[in-house]
Coordinates of C-alpha atoms in Angstrom, one line a residue:
X1 CA -4.5 23.8 -3.4
X2 CA -3.9 23.5 0.4
X3 CA -1.1 25.6 1.9
X4 CA 1.0 22.9 3.5
X5 CA 4.4 21.2 3.0
X6 CA 4.3 17.7 1.5
X7 CA 6.2 15.0 3.3
X8 CA 8.2 12.7 1.0
X9 CA 9.4 10.2 3.6
X10 CA 8.6 8.9 7.1
X11 CA 10.9 7.9 10.0
X12 CA 10.3 4.5 11.5
X13 CA 11.2 4.9 15.1
X14 CA 11.4 1.1 15.5
X15 CA 11.8 -0.8 18.7
X16 CA 14.6 1.0 20.5
X17 CA 16.9 4.1 20.2
X18 CA 19.8 2.4 22.1
X19 CA 22.5 1.3 19.7
X20 CA 23.5 -1.7 21.8
X21 CA 19.9 -2.9 22.1
X22 CA 19.5 -2.4 18.3
X23 CA 22.6 -4.6 17.7
X24 CA 21.1 -7.4 19.8
X25 CA 17.7 -7.0 18.2
X26 CA 19.3 -7.2 14.7
X27 CA 21.0 -10.5 15.6
X28 CA 17.7 -11.8 17.1
X29 CA 15.5 -10.9 14.1
X30 CA 18.2 -12.0 11.6
X31 CA 18.1 -15.5 13.2
X32 CA 14.3 -15.5 13.3
X33 CA 14.1 -14.5 9.6
X34 CA 16.7 -17.1 8.5
X35 CA 14.8 -19.8 10.5
X36 CA 11.6 -18.6 8.8
X37 CA 13.1 -19.0 5.4
X38 CA 14.7 -22.3 6.1
X39 CA 11.7 -23.8 7.9
X40 CA 9.1 -22.8 5.3
X41 CA 11.3 -23.7 2.3
X42 CA 12.1 -27.1 3.8
X43 CA 8.4 -27.7 4.4
X44 CA 7.6 -26.8 0.8
X45 CA 10.4 -29.1 -0.4
X46 CA 9.2 -32.0 1.7
X47 CA 5.6 -31.6 0.5
X48 CA 6.8 -31.4 -3.1
X49 CA 9.2 -34.3 -3.0
X50 CA 7.2 -36.9 -1.0
X51 CA 4.3 -38.4 -2.9
X52 CA 2.6 -39.4 0.4
X53 CA 1.9 -35.7 1.1
X54 CA 0.2 -35.0 -2.3
X55 CA -3.2 -34.5 -0.7
X56 CA -5.4 -31.5 -0.3
X57 CA -4.4 -30.9 3.3
X58 CA -0.7 -30.7 2.4
X59 CA -1.4 -28.7 -0.7
X60 CA -3.0 -26.0 1.5
X61 CA -0.1 -26.3 4.0
X62 CA 2.4 -25.7 1.1
X63 CA 0.4 -22.6 0.2
X64 CA 0.5 -21.4 3.9
X65 CA 4.3 -21.9 3.9
X66 CA 4.7 -19.8 0.7
X67 CA 2.4 -17.1 2.3
X68 CA 4.5 -17.0 5.4
X69 CA 7.6 -16.5 3.3
X70 CA 5.9 -13.6 1.6
X71 CA 4.4 -12.1 4.7
X72 CA 7.7 -12.1 6.6
X73 CA 9.7 -10.8 3.7
X74 CA 7.4 -7.7 3.4
X75 CA 8.5 -6.3 6.8
X76 CA 11.6 -8.1 8.3
X77 CA 14.2 -7.0 5.7
X78 CA 13.3 -3.3 6.2
X79 CA 13.3 -3.9 10.0
X80 CA 16.8 -5.4 9.8
X81 CA 18.0 -2.5 7.6
X82 CA 16.7 0.1 10.0
X83 CA 18.3 -1.6 13.0
X84 CA 21.7 -1.1 11.4
X85 CA 21.1 2.4 9.9
X86 CA 21.1 5.8 11.5
X87 CA 18.7 7.1 8.9
X88 CA 15.6 5.0 9.6
X89 CA 13.5 6.5 6.8
X90 CA 11.1 5.0 4.3
X91 CA 9.5 6.9 1.3
X92 CA 5.8 7.6 1.4
X93 CA 5.4 5.5 -1.7
X94 CA 7.5 2.7 -0.1
X95 CA 5.4 2.9 3.0
X96 CA 2.1 2.6 1.2
X97 CA 3.5 -0.3 -0.9
X98 CA 4.4 -2.0 2.4
X99 CA 0.9 -1.4 3.7
X100 CA -0.6 -2.9 0.6
X101 CA 1.5 -6.1 0.7
X102 CA 1.1 -6.5 4.5
X103 CA -2.7 -6.3 4.0
X104 CA -2.7 -8.6 0.9
X105 CA -0.5 -11.4 2.4
X106 CA -2.2 -11.2 5.8
X107 CA -5.7 -11.2 4.1
X108 CA -4.7 -14.2 2.0
X109 CA -3.5 -16.1 5.1
X110 CA -6.8 -15.3 6.8
X111 CA -8.8 -16.8 3.9
X112 CA -6.5 -19.8 3.6
X113 CA -6.9 -20.6 7.3
X114 CA -10.7 -20.6 6.8
X115 CA -10.2 -22.9 3.7
X116 CA -8.0 -25.2 5.8
X117 CA -10.7 -25.4 8.5
X118 CA -13.3 -26.4 5.9
X119 CA -10.8 -29.0 4.6
X120 CA -10.4 -30.5 8.1
X121 CA -14.2 -30.6 8.5
X122 CA -14.7 -32.5 5.2
X123 CA -11.8 -34.9 6.2
X124 CA -13.4 -35.7 9.5
X125 CA -17.1 -35.7 8.6
X126 CA -16.8 -37.5 5.2
X127 CA -13.5 -39.4 5.2
X128 CA -14.6 -41.8 2.5
X129 CA -15.7 -39.0 0.1
X130 CA -12.8 -36.7 1.1
X131 CA -10.7 -37.2 -2.1
X132 CA -13.8 -36.8 -4.3
X133 CA -15.1 -33.7 -2.5
X134 CA -11.8 -31.9 -2.1
X135 CA -10.7 -32.5 -5.7
X136 CA -7.8 -30.7 -7.4
X137 CA -9.9 -28.0 -9.3
X138 CA -11.8 -27.1 -6.1
X139 CA -8.5 -26.8 -4.1
X140 CA -7.0 -24.6 -6.8
X141 CA -10.2 -22.5 -7.0
X142 CA -10.2 -22.0 -3.2
X143 CA -6.5 -20.9 -3.2
X144 CA -6.9 -18.5 -6.2
X145 CA -10.1 -17.2 -4.6
X146 CA -8.2 -16.5 -1.3
X147 CA -5.4 -14.6 -3.2
X148 CA -7.9 -12.7 -5.3
X149 CA -10.2 -11.6 -2.5
X150 CA -7.3 -10.5 -0.3
X151 CA -5.6 -8.5 -3.1
X152 CA -8.9 -6.9 -4.0
X153 CA -9.4 -5.9 -0.4
X154 CA -5.9 -4.5 -0.1
X155 CA -6.3 -2.6 -3.4
X156 CA -9.5 -0.9 -2.2
X157 CA -7.9 0.1 1.0
X158 CA -4.7 1.4 -0.6
X159 CA -6.7 3.4 -3.3
X160 CA -8.6 5.2 -0.5
X161 CA -5.4 5.7 1.5
X162 CA -3.8 7.4 -1.5
X163 CA -6.0 10.4 -0.9
X164 CA -4.5 11.0 2.5
X165 CA -2.2 14.1 2.7
X166 CA 0.8 14.2 5.0
X167 CA 2.2 17.4 6.3
X168 CA 4.9 18.1 9.0
X169 CA 4.5 14.9 11.1
X170 CA 7.0 12.2 10.0
X171 CA 7.6 9.9 12.9
X172 CA 5.9 6.5 12.9
X173 CA 6.1 4.8 16.3
X174 CA 6.4 1.4 14.8
X175 CA 8.9 -0.8 13.0
X176 CA 6.8 -1.1 9.8
X177 CA 4.1 0.7 7.9
X178 CA 0.6 -0.2 8.9
X179 CA -2.5 1.7 8.0
X180 CA -3.6 2.6 11.6
X181 CA -0.1 4.1 12.2
X182 CA -0.5 6.5 9.3
X183 CA -3.7 8.1 10.5
X184 CA -2.1 10.3 13.2
X185 CA 0.3 11.7 10.6
X186 CA -2.3 12.8 8.1
X187 CA -3.4 16.4 7.9
X188 CA -6.5 15.5 5.8
X189 CA -9.7 13.7 6.7
X190 CA -9.0 10.0 7.5
X191 CA -12.6 9.0 7.9
X192 CA -13.0 7.5 4.4
X193 CA -9.9 5.4 4.8
X194 CA -10.8 4.4 8.4
X195 CA -14.3 3.4 7.2
X196 CA -12.9 1.3 4.4
X197 CA -10.5 -0.4 6.8
X198 CA -13.2 -1.0 9.4
X199 CA -15.6 -2.5 6.8
X200 CA -12.9 -4.7 5.2
X201 CA -11.8 -5.9 8.7
X202 CA -15.4 -6.8 9.6
X203 CA -16.2 -8.5 6.3
X204 CA -12.9 -10.1 5.5
X205 CA -11.1 -11.0 8.8
X206 CA -14.1 -11.4 11.0
X207 CA -16.0 -13.2 8.2
X208 CA -13.2 -15.7 7.9
X209 CA -13.0 -16.1 11.6
X210 CA -16.7 -16.9 11.7
X211 CA -16.2 -19.5 9.0
X212 CA -13.4 -21.1 11.0
X213 CA -15.5 -21.0 14.2
X214 CA -18.5 -22.7 12.6
X215 CA -16.3 -25.3 10.9
X216 CA -14.8 -26.2 14.3
X217 CA -18.3 -26.3 15.8
X218 CA -19.2 -28.9 13.2
X219 CA -15.9 -30.7 13.6
X220 CA -16.4 -30.9 17.4
X221 CA -20.0 -32.3 17.0
X222 CA -18.7 -34.9 14.6
X223 CA -15.8 -35.9 16.9
X224 CA -18.1 -36.2 19.9
X225 CA -20.3 -38.6 17.8
X226 CA -17.4 -41.0 17.3
X227 CA -17.7 -43.9 19.6
X228 CA -14.1 -45.1 19.9
X229 CA -11.5 -43.2 22.0
X230 CA -8.8 -43.9 19.4
X231 CA -11.0 -42.4 16.6
X232 CA -11.6 -39.3 18.7
X233 CA -7.9 -38.9 19.5
X234 CA -6.9 -39.3 15.9
X235 CA -9.6 -36.8 14.8
X236 CA -8.4 -34.2 17.4
X237 CA -4.8 -34.7 16.4
X238 CA -5.5 -33.8 12.7
X239 CA -6.9 -30.4 13.8
X240 CA -4.5 -29.4 16.6
X241 CA -1.8 -27.9 14.4
X242 CA -4.3 -25.9 12.4
X243 CA -6.1 -24.7 15.5
X244 CA -2.7 -23.6 17.0
X245 CA -1.9 -21.6 13.9
X246 CA -5.3 -19.9 14.0
X247 CA -4.9 -18.9 17.6
X248 CA -1.4 -17.4 16.9
X249 CA -2.5 -15.5 13.8
X250 CA -5.9 -14.2 14.9
X251 CA -5.0 -13.7 18.6
X252 CA -2.1 -11.3 17.9
X253 CA -3.6 -9.8 14.7
X254 CA -7.0 -8.9 16.2
X255 CA -5.5 -7.6 19.4
X256 CA -3.1 -5.4 17.4
X257 CA -5.9 -3.8 15.3
X258 CA -8.4 -3.5 18.1
X259 CA -5.9 -1.6 20.3
X260 CA -5.8 2.2 20.0
X261 CA -2.8 3.3 17.9
X262 CA -0.3 4.6 20.5
X263 CA 3.1 3.0 19.7
X264 CA 2.9 1.2 23.1
X265 CA 5.1 -1.8 23.9
X266 CA 2.1 -4.2 23.8
X267 CA 1.1 -3.0 20.4
X268 CA 4.6 -3.6 19.0
X269 CA 4.7 -7.1 20.6
X270 CA 1.4 -8.1 19.0
X271 CA 2.7 -6.8 15.6
X272 CA 5.9 -8.7 16.0
X273 CA 3.9 -11.8 16.9
X274 CA 1.8 -12.0 13.8
X275 CA 4.3 -10.5 11.2
X276 CA 7.6 -11.9 12.4
X277 CA 7.3 -14.7 14.9
X278 CA 4.2 -16.6 13.6
X279 CA 5.7 -17.2 10.1
X280 CA 8.7 -18.9 11.9
X281 CA 6.5 -21.0 14.2
X282 CA 4.0 -22.3 11.6
X283 CA 6.5 -24.9 10.0
X284 CA 7.4 -26.1 13.5
X285 CA 3.8 -26.4 14.5
X286 CA 2.9 -28.4 11.5
X287 CA 6.0 -30.6 11.4
X288 CA 6.6 -31.3 15.1
X289 CA 2.9 -32.3 15.7
X290 CA 2.5 -34.2 12.4
X291 CA 3.6 -37.8 12.1
X292 CA 3.2 -37.9 8.3
X293 CA 5.6 -34.9 7.8
X294 CA 8.2 -36.4 10.2
X295 CA 7.9 -39.7 8.4
X296 CA 8.3 -37.9 5.0
X297 CA 11.5 -36.1 6.3
X298 CA 12.9 -39.5 7.4
X299 CA 12.2 -41.0 4.0
X300 CA 13.9 -38.1 2.2
X301 CA 16.9 -38.3 4.5
X302 CA 17.2 -42.1 3.8
X303 CA 17.2 -41.4 0.1
X304 CA 19.9 -38.8 0.4
X305 CA 22.1 -41.1 2.5

């Protein structure tokens, strides 16, 4: 047995130590979280209620909305609690559970964005065969595969992380528990966990990013082969929302995990972007830029009136 004290909880230092700033941040993130819940739940309701949106594209979009609800709910409630509380603690077990679910929901979203890129490629390159190629069993299989792969990836990382020992250090310079933030606190060898994290990031996140990249290369070549300007414009519009969501998710997520773990302001901003802000923006991106979703909302409102 090693001769050291065992830490039972961590202290999340959060975004600010100033009580007045904390009160303002609480109101800001409460509004963001409520908008996230309302926006994603409304989008799920519209997709479910309107038969015109019962297509593979909107099936995947509904899954993305559900994921955004889950991903945001893993971190934001604890963030809100700590902004009001003087004792900003989280148990070691609770911290590792948060790490697991952040990894699992974020990994699933990464897979789902790759699936949605492939769906857009099929829709643009083979519009007449789209319904036949993207049939219901295939769509369900792609979604279940995304969840399964991400949860397996998260499980492997968390099982390796369970071997980490934590001694005197308790302060996490962050508003939530993420695996890179725990390494400076460990008094044991972190190399197995770091290696597992690095391998899973390369295989999972970069692998999905490459799938998205090659899908859009094929999409671009297909669009450029369309002779009519109207056809090109319509093809581009079907991809713009998804491409915006990919840039938000991968841009902030990759920058966060590529940066050295220092608790810097830039690091916190990137973490807030992909874990708090992006889940709120996705429903707006897909509804404001999508004529079919706006038309579905109008049809539902007319029925209600």
